[in-house]
Short mmCIF file of C-alpha atoms and ligand atoms in Angstrom, two decimals:
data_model
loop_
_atom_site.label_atom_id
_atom_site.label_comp_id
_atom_site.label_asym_id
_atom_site.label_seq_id
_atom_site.Cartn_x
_atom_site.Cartn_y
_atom_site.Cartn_z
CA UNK A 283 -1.49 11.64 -76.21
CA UNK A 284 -1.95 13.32 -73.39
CA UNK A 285 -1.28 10.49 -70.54
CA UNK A 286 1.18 7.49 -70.76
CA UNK A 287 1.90 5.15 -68.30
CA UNK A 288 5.15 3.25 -68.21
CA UNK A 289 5.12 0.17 -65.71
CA UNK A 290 7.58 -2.78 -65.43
CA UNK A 291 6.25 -6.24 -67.31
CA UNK A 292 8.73 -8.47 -65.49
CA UNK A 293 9.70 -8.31 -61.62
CA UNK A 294 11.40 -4.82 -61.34
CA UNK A 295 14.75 -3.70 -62.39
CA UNK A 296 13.80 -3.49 -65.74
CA UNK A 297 15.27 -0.18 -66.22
CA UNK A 298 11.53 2.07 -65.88
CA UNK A 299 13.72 5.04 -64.19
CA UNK A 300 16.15 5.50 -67.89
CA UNK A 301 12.70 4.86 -70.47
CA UNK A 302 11.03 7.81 -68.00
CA UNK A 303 14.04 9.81 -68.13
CA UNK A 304 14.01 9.86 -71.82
CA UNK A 305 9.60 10.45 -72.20
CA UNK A 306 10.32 13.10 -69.50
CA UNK A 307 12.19 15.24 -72.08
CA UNK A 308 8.94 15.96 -74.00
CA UNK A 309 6.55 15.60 -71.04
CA UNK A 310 5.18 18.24 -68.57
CA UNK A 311 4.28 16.06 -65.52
CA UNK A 312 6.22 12.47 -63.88
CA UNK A 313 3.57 11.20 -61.06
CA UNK A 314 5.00 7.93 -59.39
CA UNK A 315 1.67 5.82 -58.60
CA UNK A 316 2.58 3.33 -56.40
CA UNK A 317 5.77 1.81 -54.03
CA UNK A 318 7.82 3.59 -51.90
CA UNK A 319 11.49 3.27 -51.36
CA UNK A 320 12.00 -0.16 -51.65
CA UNK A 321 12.07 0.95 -55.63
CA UNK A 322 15.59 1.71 -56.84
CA UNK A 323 15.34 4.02 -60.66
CA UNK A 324 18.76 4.58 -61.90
CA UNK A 325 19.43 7.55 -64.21
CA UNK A 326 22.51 8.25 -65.64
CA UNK A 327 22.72 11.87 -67.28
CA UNK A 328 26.66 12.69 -68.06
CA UNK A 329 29.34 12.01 -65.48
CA UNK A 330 26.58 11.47 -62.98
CA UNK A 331 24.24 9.14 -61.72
CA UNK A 332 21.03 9.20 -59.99
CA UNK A 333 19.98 6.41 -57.44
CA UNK A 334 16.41 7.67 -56.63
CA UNK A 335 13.96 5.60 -54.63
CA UNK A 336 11.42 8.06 -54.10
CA UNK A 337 11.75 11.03 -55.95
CA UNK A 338 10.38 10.83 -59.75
CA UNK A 339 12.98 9.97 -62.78
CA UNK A 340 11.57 13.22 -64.15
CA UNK A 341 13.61 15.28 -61.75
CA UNK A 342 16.34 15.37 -63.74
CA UNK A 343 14.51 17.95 -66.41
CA UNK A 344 13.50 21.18 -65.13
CA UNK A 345 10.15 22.37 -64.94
CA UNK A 346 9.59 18.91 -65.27
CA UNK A 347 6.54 18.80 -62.42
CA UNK A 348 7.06 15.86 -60.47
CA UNK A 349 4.07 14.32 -58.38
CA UNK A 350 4.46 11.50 -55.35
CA UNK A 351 1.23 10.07 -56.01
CA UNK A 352 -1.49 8.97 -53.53
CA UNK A 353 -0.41 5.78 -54.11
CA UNK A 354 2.60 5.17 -53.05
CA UNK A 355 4.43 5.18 -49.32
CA UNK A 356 6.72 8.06 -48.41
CA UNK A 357 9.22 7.40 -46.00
CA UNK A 358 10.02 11.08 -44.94
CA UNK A 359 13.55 10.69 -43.34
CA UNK A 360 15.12 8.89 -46.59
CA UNK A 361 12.64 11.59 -48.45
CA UNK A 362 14.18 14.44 -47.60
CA UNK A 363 18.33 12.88 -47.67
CA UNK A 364 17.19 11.81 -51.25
CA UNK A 365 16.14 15.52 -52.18
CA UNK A 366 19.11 16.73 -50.18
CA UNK A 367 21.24 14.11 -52.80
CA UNK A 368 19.63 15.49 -55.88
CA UNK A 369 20.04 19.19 -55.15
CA UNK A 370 23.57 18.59 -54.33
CA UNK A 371 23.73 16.92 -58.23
CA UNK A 372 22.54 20.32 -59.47
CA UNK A 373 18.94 19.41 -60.08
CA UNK A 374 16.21 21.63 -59.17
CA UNK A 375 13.58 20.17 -56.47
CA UNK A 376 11.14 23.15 -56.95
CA UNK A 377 8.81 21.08 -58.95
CA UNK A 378 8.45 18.32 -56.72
CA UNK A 379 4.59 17.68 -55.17
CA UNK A 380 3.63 14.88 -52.61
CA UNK A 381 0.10 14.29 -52.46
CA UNK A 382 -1.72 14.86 -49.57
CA UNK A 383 -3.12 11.13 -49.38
CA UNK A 384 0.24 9.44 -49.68
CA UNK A 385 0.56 7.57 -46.44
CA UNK A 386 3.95 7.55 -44.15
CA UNK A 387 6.51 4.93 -43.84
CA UNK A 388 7.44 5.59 -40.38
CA UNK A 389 10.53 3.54 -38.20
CA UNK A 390 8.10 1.31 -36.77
CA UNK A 391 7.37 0.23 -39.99
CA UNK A 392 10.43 -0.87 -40.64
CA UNK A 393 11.07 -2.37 -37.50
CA UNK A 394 7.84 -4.41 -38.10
CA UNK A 395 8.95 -5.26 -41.29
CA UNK A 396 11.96 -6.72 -40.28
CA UNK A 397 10.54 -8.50 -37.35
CA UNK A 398 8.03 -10.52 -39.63
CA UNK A 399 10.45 -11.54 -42.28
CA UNK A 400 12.50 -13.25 -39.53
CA UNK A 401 9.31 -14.89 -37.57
CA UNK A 402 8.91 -15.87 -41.62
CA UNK A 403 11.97 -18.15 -41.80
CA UNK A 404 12.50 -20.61 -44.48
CA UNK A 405 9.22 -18.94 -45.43
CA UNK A 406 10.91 -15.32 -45.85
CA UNK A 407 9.70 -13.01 -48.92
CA UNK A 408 13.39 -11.52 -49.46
CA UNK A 409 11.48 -7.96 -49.11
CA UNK A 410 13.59 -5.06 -48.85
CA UNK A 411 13.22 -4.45 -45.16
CA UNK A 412 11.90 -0.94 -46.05
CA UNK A 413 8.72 -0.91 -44.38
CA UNK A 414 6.59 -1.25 -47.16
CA UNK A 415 4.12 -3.79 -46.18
CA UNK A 416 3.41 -3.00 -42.93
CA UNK A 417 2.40 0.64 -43.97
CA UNK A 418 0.08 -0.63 -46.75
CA UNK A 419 -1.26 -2.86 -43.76
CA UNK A 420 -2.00 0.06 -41.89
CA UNK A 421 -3.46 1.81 -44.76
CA UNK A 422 -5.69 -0.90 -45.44
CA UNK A 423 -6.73 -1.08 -41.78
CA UNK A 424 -7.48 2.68 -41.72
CA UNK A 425 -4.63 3.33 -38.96
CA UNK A 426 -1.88 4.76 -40.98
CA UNK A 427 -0.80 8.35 -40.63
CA UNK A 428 -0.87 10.96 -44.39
CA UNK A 429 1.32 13.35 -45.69
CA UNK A 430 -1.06 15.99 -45.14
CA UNK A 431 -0.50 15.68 -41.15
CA UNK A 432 3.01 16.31 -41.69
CA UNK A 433 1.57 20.03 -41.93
CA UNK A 434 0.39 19.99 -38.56
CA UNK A 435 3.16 18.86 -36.34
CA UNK A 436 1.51 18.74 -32.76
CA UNK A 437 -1.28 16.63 -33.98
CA UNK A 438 0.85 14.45 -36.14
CA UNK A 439 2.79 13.54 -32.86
CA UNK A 440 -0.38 12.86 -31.01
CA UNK A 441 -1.17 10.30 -33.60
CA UNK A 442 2.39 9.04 -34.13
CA UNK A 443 2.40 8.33 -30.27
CA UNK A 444 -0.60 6.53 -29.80
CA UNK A 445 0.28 4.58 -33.15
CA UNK A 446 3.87 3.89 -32.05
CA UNK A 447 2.82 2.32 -28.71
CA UNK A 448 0.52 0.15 -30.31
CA UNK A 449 3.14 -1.01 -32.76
CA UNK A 450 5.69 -1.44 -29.30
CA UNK A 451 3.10 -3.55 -28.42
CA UNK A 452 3.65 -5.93 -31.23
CA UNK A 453 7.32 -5.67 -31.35
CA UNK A 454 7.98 -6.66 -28.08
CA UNK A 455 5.23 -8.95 -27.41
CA UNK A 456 4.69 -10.59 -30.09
CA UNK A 457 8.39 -10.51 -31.96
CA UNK A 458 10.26 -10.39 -28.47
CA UNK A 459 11.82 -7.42 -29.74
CA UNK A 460 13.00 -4.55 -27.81
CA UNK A 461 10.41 -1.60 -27.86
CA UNK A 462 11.28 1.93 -30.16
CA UNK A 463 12.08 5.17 -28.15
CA UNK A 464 8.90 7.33 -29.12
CA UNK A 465 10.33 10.56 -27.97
CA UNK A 466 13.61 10.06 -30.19
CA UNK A 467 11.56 9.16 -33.23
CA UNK A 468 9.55 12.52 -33.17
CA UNK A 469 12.35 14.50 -32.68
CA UNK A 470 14.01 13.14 -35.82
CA UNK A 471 10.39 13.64 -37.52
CA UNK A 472 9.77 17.29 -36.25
CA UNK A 473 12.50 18.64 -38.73
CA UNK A 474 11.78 16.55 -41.49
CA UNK A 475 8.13 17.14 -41.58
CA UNK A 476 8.68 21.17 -41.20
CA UNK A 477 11.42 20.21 -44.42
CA UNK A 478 8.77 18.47 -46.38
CA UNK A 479 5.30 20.10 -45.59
CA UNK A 480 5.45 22.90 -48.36
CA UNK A 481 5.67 20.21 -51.05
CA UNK A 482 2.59 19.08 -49.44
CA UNK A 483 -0.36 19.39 -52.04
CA UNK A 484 -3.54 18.13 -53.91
CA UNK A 485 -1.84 16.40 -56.58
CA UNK A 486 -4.78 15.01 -57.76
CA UNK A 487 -6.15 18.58 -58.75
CA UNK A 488 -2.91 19.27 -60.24
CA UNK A 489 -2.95 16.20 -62.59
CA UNK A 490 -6.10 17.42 -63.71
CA UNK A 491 -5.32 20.76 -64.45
CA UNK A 492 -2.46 19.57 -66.32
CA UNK A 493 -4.21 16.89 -68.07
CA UNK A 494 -6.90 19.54 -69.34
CA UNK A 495 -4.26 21.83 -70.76
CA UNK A 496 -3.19 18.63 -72.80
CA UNK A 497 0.09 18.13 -71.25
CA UNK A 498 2.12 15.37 -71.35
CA UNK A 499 1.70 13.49 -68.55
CA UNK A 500 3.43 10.24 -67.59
CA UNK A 501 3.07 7.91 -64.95
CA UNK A 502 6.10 6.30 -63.54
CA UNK A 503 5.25 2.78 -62.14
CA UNK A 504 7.88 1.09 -59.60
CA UNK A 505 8.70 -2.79 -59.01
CA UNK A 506 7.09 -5.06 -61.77
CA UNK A 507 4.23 -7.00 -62.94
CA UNK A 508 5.09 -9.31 -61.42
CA UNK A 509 5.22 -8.02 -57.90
CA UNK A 510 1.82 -6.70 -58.27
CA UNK A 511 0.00 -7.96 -54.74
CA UNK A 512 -3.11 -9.18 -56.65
CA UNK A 513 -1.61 -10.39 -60.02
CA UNK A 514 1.89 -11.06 -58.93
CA UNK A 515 3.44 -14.08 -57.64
CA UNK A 516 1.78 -13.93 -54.37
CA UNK A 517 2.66 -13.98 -51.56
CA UNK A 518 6.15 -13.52 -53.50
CA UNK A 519 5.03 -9.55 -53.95
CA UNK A 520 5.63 -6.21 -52.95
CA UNK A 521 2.36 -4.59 -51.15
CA UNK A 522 0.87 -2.19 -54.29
CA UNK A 523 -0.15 -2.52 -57.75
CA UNK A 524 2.04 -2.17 -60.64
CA UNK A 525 -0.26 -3.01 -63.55
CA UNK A 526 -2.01 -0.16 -65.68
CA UNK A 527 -4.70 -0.08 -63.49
CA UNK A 528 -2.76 1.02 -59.93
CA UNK A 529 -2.03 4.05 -61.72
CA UNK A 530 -5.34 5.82 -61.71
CA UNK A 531 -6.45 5.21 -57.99
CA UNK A 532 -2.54 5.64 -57.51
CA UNK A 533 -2.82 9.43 -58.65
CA UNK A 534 -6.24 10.75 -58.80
CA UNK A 535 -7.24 10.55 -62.46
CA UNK A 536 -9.96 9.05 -64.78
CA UNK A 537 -9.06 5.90 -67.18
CA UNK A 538 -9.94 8.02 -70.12
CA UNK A 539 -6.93 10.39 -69.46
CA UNK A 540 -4.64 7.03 -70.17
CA UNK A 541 -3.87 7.25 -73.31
CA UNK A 542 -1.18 4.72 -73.94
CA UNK A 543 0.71 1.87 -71.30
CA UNK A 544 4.49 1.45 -72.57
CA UNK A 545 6.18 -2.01 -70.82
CA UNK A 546 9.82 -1.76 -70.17
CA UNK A 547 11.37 -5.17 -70.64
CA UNK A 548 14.48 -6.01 -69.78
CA UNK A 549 16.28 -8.38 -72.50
CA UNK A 550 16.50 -11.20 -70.10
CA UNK A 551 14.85 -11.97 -66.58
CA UNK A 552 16.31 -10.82 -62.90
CA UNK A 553 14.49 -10.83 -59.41
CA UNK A 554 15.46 -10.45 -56.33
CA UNK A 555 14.17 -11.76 -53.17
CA UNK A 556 12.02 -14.73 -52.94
CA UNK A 557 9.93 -16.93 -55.27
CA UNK A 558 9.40 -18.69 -58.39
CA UNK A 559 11.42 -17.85 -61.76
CA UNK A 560 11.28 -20.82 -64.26
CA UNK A 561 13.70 -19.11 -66.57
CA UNK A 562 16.45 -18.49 -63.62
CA UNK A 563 20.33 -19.60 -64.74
CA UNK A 564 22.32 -20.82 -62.11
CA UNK A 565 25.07 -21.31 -64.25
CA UNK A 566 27.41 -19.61 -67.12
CA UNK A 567 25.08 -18.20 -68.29
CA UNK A 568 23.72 -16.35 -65.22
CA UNK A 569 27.02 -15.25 -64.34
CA UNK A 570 27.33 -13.90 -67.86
CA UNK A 571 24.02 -11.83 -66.98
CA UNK A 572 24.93 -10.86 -63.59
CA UNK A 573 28.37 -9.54 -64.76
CA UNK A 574 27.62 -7.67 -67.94
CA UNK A 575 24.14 -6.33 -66.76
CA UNK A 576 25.77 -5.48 -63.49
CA UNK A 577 22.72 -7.02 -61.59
CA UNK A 578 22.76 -6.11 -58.24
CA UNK A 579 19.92 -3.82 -56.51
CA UNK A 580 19.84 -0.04 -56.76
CA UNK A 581 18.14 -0.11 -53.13
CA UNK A 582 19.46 -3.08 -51.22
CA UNK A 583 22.75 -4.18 -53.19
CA UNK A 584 21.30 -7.62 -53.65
CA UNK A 585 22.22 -10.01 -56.68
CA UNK A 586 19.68 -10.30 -58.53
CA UNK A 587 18.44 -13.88 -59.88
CA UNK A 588 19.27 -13.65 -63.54
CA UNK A 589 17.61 -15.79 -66.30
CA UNK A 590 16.35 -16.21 -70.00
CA UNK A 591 13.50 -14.35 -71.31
CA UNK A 592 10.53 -15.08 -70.51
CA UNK A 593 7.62 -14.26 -73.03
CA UNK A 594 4.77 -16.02 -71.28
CA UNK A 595 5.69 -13.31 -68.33
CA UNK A 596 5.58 -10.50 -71.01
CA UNK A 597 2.29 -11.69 -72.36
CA UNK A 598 0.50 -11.96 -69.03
CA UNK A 599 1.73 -8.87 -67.90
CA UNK A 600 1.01 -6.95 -71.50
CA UNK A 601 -2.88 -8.85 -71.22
CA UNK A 602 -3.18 -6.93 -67.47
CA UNK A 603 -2.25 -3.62 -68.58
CA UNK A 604 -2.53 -3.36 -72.24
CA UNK A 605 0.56 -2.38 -73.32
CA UNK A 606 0.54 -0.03 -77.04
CA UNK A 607 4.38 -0.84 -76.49
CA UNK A 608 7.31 -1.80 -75.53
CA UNK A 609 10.65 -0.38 -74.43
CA UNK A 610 13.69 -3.29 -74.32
CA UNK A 611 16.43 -2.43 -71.76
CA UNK A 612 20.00 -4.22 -71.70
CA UNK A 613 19.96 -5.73 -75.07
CA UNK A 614 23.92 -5.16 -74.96
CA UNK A 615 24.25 -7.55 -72.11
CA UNK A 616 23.48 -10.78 -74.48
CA UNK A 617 26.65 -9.60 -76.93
CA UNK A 618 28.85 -12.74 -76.66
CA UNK A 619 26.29 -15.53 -75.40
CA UNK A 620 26.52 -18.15 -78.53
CA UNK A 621 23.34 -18.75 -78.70
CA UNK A 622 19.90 -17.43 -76.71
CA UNK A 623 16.94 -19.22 -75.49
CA UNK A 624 13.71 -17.27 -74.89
CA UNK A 625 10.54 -19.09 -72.98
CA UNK A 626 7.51 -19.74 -75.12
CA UNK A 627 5.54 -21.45 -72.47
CA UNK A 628 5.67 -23.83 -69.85
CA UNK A 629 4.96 -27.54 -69.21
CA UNK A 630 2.63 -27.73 -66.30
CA UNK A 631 0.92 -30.42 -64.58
CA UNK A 632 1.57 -32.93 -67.98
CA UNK A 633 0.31 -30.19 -70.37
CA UNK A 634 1.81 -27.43 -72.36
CA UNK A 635 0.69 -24.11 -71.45
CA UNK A 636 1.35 -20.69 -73.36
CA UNK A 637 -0.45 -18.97 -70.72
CA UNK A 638 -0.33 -18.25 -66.56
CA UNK A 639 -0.45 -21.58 -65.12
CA UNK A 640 -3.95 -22.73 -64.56
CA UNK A 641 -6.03 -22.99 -61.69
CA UNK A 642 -4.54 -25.62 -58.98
CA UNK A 643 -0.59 -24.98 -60.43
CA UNK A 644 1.68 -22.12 -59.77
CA UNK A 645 4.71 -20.97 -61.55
CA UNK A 646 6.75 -22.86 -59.27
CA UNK A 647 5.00 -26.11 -60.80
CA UNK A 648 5.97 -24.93 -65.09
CA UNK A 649 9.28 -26.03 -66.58
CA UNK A 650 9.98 -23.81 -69.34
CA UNK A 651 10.04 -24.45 -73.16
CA UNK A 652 12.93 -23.05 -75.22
CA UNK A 653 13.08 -21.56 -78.76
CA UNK A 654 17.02 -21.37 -79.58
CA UNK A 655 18.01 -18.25 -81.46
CA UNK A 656 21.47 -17.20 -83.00
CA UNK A 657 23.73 -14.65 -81.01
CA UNK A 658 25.80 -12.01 -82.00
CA UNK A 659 29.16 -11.01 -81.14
CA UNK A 660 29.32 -7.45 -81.92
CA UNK A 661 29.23 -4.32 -79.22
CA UNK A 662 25.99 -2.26 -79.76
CA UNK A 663 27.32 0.45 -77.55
CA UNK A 664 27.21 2.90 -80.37
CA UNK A 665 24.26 1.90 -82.25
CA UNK A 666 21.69 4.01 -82.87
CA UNK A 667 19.57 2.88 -85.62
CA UNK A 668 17.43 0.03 -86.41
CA UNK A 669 19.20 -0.82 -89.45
CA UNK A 670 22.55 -0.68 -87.41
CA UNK A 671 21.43 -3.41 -85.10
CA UNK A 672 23.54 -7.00 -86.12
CA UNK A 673 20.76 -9.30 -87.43
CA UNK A 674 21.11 -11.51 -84.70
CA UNK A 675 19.87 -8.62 -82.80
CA UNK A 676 17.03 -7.76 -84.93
CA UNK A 677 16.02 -11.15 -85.08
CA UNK A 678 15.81 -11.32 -81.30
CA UNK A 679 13.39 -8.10 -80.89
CA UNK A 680 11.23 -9.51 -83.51
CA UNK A 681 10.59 -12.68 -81.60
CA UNK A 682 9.87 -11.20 -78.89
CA UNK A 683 7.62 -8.80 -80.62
CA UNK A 684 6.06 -11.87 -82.31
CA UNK A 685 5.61 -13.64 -79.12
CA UNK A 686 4.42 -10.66 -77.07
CA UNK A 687 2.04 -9.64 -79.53
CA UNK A 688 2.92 -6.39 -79.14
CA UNK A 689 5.44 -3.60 -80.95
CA UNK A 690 8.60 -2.87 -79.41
CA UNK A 691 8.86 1.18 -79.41
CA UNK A 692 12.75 1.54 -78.00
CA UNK A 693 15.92 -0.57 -77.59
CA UNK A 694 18.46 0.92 -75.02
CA UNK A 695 22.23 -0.68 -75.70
CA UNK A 696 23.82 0.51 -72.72
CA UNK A 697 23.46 2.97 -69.86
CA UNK A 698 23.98 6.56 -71.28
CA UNK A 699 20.74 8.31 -72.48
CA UNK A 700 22.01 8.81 -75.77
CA UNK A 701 22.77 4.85 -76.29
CA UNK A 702 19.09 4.13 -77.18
CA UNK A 703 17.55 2.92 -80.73
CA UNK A 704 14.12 5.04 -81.26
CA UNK A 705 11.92 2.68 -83.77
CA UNK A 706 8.51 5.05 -82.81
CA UNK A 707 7.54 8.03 -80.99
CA UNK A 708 5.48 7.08 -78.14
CA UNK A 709 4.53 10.33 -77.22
CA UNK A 710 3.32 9.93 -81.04
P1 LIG B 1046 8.93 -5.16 -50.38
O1 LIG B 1046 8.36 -4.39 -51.51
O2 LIG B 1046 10.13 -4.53 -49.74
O3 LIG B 1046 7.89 -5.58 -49.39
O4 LIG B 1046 9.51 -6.56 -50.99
C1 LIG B 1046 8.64 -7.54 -51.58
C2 LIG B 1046 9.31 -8.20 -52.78
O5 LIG B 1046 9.42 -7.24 -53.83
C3 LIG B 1046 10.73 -8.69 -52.53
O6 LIG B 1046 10.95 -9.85 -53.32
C4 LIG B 1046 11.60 -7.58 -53.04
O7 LIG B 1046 12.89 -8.02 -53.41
C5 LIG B 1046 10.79 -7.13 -54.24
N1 LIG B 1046 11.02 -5.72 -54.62
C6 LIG B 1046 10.57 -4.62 -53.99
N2 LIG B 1046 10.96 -3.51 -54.63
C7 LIG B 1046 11.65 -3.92 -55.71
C8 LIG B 1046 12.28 -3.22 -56.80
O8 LIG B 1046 12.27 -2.00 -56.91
N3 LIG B 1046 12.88 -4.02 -57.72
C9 LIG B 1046 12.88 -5.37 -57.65
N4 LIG B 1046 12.30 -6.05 -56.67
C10 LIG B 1046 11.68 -5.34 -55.70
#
């Protein structure tokens, strides 16, 4: 199997950055497709732990080539105090690529960002305040500046200046907000982009040398199904694609080099920001999840929404990208709830609905059905094998498997890499 893609099935957080840590141990290449730094991968490898945003899960294995795809949005100032955090952890950066086509996050970008969710009001998305739509805007409208120019300094600034007064333009015009110092902002660049231009490469080409060597390949998707701007719960979305198919115009490679699509699912439901989430708890039982799971955002510090699972999510996002299977994150956080409730499907406009609500109703318009299952009381912390799992457990993953219609590969029980329950090797 040469490539495997591993993508979020619910709205992010699901715990993508540990599953591709683990795959990256018998892989050759980790090429992020898509986001930029509003994504927050946690990796925990002995006494430390890794916060990356930007930088592939794979770094922490050496020789591990690591590839910033096409894709996604770099945001060179946090770029480069990322790498500078992950050398200082010990971990070598000389494998890491950025593609020449990834397009720049710069500060007005953020500043835009920021500017719109306020004019949004009541109406706000909750986004991270990263930047990250307004530089897929630009990209979209053919006026963003590439990783590639970061090579060429004096013409980068050209472009940065003209685009930076037309962004001034908006800000204080249109946002009443006060206008960016130009000047400043490409002398902070003019290091950074003389710090970042050798990784500069055609990662595409790479890929596909890699690919035709039959290497392991895996493609690290960020935020969730969810989240995905066309399939997501718009306009409740980041500004990329998620789903399976983001990852091939997200990196430069053919479908037929996809060999597999692995969703991570976390054992219950989180989100953060804005929108609908039939399943949410606002009560016991989401301050169970919140506490135990430790829910708050790797990039922002957020709490995250917490709620039951949801399988109608995990069906509609395993029918867009075809999962072959599944990774479950976090069951240890449901050790002590009673009893568990997992969503079969929704009542929506008067009917009953296993499915994505139908034309004319949005998630915000389902009310979710239950099926109660048994808890368990036990700590999984040390369990490593299937057969080890407390039936309550077991029970649970098959449900899920039932209800997802697909097989559930891996079952992490806590954060370490080593606290993980291998039922099949995906690689396989
Ligand atoms: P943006 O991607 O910053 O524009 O935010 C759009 C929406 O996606 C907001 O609801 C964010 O909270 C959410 N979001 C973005 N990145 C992540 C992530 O990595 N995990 C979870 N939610 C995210």
């Amino acid at each position: 199997m040469p490539g495997l893609i591993v993508l979020g099935a619910q709205w992010g957080d699901e715990g993508k950055g540990r599953v591709v840590d683990l795959l990256a141990a018998d892989a050759q290449v980790v090429a992020r497709y898509q986001g930029g730094h509003n994504a927050g991968h946690t990796v925990v490898v002995g006494e430390h732990t890794l916060k990356l945003h930007q930088v592939p899960s794979g770094i922490t294995r050496r020789g591990v080539l690591c590839v910033i795809g096409n894709g996604t949005v770099v945001e060179p100032l946090a770029l480069v105090q990322e790498m500078d955090e992950v050398a200082q952890l010990g971990f070598d950066l000389g494998a890491l690529r950025i593609s020449r086509a990834a397009h720049l996050i710069l500060p007005y970008h953020q500043a835009l960002d920021q500017a719109q969710e306020a004019s949004r009001g009541a109406q706000a998305i909750g986004t991270t305040g990263r930047g990250i739509g307004p530089a897929y805007t630009d990209k979209a409208a053919r006026a963003g500046l590439r990783a590639e120019e970061l090579v060429n300094f004096d013409t980068f600034a050209a472009r940065f200046r003209e685009a930076a007064a037309a962004k001034n333009e908006l800000l204080t015009r249109l946002y009443g907000r006060p206008a960016l110092d130009i000047e400043a902002m490409l002398a902070q660049l003019r290091p950074t982009a003389e710090r970042l231009a050798p990784y500069v490469a055609d990662t595409s080409l790479l890929l596909h040398q890699a690919l035709r060597q039959g290497r392991h390949v895996l493609f690290e998707g960020a935020q969730g199904t969810l989240l995905d701007i066309d399939h997501g719960t718009y306009p409740f979305v980041t500004s990329s694609n998620p789903t399976a198919g983001g990852a091939c115009v997200g990196v430069g490679v053919p479908p037929a080099s996809i060999a597999g699509v692995l969703g991570v699912v976390k054992a219950y439901t989180t989100r953060v920001g804005a929108g609908p989430f039939p399943c949410e708890r606002c009560d016991e039982v989401g301050e169970h999840l919140v506490k135990m799971g430790a829910e708050f955002g790797t990039t922002t510090g957020r709490r995250r929404r917490c709620g039951w699972l949801d399988t109608v999510v995990v069906r509609y996002a395993a029918r867009l990208s075809g999962f072959t299977g599944l990774a479950v994150t976090k069951l240890d956080v449901l050790t002590g709830l009673p009893s568990l409730r997992i969503c079969t499907g929704y009542r929506c406009g008067g009917t009953l609905t296993e499915d994505w609500p139908p034309v004319g109703y949005s998630l915000a318009d389902c009310e979710p059905v239950y099926e109660e299952l048994p808890g368990w009381s036990e700590s999984l912390s040390a369990v490593r094998r299937w057969e080890d799992l407390p039936p309550a457990a077991r029970h649970y993953i098959e449900r899920l498997e039932a209800l997802a219609g697909v097989p559930v590969d891996l079952v992490s029980v806590g954060p370490e890499r080593e606290q993980l329950v291998v039922r099949r090797n995906v690689w396989r």
